[in-house]
Coordinates of C-alpha atoms in Angstrom, one line a residue:
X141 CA 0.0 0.0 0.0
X142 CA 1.2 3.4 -0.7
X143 CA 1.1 6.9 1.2
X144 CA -1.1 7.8 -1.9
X145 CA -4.2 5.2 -1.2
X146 CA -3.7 5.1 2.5
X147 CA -4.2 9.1 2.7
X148 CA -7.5 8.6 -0.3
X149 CA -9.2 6.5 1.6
X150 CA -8.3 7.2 5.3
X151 CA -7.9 11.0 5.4
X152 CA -9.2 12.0 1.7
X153 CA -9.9 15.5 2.3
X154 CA -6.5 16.5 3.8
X155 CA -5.3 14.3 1.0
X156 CA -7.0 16.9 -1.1
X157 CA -5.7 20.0 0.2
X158 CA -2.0 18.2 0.3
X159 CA -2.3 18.2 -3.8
X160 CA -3.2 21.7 -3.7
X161 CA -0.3 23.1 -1.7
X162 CA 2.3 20.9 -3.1
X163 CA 3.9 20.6 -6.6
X164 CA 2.8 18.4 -9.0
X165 CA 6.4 16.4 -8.7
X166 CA 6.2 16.5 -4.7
X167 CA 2.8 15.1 -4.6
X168 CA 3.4 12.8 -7.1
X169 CA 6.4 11.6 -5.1
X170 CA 4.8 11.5 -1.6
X171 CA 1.9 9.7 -3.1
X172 CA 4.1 7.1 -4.2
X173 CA 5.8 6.3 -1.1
X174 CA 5.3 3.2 0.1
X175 CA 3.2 3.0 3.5
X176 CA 5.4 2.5 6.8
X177 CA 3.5 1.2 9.6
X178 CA 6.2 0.9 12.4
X179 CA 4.2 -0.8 15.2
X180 CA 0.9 0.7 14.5
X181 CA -1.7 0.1 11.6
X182 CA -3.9 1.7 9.6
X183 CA -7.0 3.1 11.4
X184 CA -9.0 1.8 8.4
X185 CA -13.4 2.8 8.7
X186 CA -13.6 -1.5 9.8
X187 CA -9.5 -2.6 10.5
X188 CA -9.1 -5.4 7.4
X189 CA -10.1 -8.9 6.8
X190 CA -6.8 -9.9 5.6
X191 CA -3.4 -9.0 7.3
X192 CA 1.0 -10.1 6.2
X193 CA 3.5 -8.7 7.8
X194 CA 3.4 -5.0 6.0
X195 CA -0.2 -4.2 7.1
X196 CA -4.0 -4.6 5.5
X197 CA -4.6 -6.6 1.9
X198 CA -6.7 -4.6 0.1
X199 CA -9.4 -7.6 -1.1
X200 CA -9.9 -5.2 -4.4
X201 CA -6.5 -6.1 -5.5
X202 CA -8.6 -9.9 -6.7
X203 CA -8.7 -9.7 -9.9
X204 CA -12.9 -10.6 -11.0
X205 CA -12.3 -14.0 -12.2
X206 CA -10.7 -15.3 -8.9
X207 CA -13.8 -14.0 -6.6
X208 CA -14.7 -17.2 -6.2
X209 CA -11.1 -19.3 -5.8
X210 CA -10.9 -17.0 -2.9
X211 CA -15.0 -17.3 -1.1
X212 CA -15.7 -13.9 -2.6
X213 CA -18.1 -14.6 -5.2
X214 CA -21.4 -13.0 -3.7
X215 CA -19.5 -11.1 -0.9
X216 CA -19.7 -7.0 -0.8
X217 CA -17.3 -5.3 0.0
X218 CA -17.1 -2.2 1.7
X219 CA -16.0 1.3 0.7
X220 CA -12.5 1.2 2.4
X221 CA -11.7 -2.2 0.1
X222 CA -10.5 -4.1 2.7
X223 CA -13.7 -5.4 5.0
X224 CA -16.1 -7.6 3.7
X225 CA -19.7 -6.2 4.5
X226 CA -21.1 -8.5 7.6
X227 CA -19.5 -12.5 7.2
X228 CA -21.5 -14.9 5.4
X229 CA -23.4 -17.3 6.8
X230 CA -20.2 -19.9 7.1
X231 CA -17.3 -17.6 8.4
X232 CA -15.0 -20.2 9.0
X233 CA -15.3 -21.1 4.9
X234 CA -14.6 -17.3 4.2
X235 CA -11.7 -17.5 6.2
X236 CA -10.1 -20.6 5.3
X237 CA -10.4 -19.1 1.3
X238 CA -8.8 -16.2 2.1
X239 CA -6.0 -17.9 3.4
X240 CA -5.4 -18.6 0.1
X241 CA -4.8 -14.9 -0.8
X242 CA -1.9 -14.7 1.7
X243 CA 0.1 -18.2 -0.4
X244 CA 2.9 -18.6 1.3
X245 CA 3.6 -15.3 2.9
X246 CA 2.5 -15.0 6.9
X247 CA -0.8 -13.4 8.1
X248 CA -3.7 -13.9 9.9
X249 CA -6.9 -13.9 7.9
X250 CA -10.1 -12.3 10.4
X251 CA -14.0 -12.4 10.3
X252 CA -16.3 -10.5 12.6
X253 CA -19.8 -11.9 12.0
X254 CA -22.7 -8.9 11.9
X255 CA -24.4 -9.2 15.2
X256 CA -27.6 -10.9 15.8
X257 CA -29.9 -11.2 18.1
X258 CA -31.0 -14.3 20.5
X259 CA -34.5 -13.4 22.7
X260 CA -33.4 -10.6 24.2
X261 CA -29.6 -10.7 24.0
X262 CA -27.0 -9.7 21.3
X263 CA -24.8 -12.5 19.8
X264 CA -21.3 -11.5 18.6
X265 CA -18.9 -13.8 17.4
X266 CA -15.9 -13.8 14.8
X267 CA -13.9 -16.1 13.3
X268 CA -9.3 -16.1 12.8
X269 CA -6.6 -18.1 11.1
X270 CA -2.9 -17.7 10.7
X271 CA -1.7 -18.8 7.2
X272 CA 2.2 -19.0 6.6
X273 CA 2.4 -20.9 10.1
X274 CA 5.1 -22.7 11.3
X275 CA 4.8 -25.7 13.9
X276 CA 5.5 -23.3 17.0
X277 CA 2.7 -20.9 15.9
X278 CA 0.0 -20.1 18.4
X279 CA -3.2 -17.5 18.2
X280 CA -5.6 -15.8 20.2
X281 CA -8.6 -14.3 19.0
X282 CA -10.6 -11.7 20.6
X283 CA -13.5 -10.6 20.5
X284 CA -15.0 -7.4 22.1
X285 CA -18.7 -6.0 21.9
X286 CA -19.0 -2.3 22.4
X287 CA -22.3 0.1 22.5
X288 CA -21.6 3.2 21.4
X289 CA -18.3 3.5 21.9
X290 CA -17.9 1.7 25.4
X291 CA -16.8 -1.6 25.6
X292 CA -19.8 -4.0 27.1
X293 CA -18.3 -7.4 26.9
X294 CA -15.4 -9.9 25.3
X295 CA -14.6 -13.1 25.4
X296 CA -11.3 -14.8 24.3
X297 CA -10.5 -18.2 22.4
X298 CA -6.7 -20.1 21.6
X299 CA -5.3 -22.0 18.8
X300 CA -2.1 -23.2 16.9
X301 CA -0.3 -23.8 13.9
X302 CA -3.3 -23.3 10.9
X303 CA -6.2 -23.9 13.0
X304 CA -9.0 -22.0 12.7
X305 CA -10.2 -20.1 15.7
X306 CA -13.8 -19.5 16.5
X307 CA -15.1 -17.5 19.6
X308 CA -18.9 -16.3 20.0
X309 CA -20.6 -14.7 22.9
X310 CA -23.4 -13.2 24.2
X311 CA -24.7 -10.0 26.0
X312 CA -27.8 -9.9 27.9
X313 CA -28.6 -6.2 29.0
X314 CA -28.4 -4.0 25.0
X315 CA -30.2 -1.0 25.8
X316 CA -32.7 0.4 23.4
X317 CA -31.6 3.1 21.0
X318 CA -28.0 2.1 21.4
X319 CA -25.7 1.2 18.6
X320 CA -23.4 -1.7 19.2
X321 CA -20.8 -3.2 17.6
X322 CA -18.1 -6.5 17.6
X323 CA -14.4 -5.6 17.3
X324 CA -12.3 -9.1 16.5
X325 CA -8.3 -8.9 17.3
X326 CA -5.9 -11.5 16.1
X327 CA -2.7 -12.1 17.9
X328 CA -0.5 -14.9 16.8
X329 CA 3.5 -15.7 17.4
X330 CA 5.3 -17.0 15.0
X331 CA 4.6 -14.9 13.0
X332 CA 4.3 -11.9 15.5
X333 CA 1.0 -9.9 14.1
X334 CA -1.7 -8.3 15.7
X335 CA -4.4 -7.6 13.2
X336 CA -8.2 -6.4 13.8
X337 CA -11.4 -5.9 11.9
X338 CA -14.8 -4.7 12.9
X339 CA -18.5 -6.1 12.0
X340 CA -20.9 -3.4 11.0
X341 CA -22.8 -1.5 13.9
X342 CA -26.5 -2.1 14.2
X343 CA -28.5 -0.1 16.2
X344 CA -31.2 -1.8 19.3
X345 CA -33.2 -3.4 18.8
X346 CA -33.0 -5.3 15.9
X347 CA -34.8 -8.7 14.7

């Protein structure tokens, strides 16, 4: 990813007034930097589905014809390019394909499924897998539940080497008119990643 299409699609309007008050030849040249992350990553509208070692994988890089190679066939995705738009029905399916994306090259592949609801409690689960793993390699996945903004719940699952990791919970108490929201975070060693991705938020109640 470049400087140019991480500032388009993360800060597009100072993006804008950077081409105004720079040259053609420095804006060209900034825009074609290559994106440094250091230890932090891209705050991104939803974090990614898809993570290697030098950030997000944009999923718009798949070319039309390999949609389906890689469980994207009838998937949306979102503005940003890099979150699918709510997991389909079988998560851990979407996950394992996109696996495929990564070949031999380590990441962790993440799916946060859009929230449902269960009487009168919210359901949130998400779905992780490290590809490029390596016999030592171990993950945790995370998942947290916020409502507008504060975190209400989380619950934590463990797994190694390629296997996927599923965790789901529930919370009991949503309060009416409130908008809520799953954050999933993958944290594997060996590699060393820490990746993240958010399901959209829905707002109380819903059916």
């Amino acid at each position: 990813m470049t400087e140019g299409e991480f500032w388009e699609q993360v800060f597009p309007e100072e993006y804008a007034m950077l081409k105004e008050n720079l040259t053609a030849e420095e804006f060209e040249n900034f825009s074609a930097m290559k994106k440094y992350w250091g230890d932090d990553h891209p705050e991104l509208p939803y974090g990614a589905n898809v993570w290697d070692e030098n950030g997000p994988v944009s999923l718009r890089s798949i070319k039309n014809g390999e949609t389906s190679i890689y469980g994207l066939k009838n998937q949306n995705i979102d503005k940003s390019g890099y979150v699918i738009k709510g997991a389909n029905q079988d998560a851990e399916f979407t996950v394992n394909r996109l696996c495929l994306l990564l070949g031999r090259k380590s990441g962790i592949v993440l799916c946060a499924d859009n929230l449902r609801r269960k009487g009168s409690s919210i359901v949130y689960s998400g779905t992780g897998r490290v590809a490029g793993y390596t016999s030592s390699t171990e993950l945790t996945v995370t998942i947290e539940l916020y409502g507008d903004g504060t975190r209400v719940g989380y619950d934590v699952n463990y797994g190694n080497k390629g296997h996927t990791v599923t965790v789901s919970n529930s919370y009991s108490n949503p309060q009416s008119g409130t908008l809520y929201q799953s954050k999933v975070i993958g944290t594997s060693t060996n590699p060393d990643l820490t990746t993240y991705t958010w399901s959209p938020g829905r707002l109380w109640p819903y059916n």
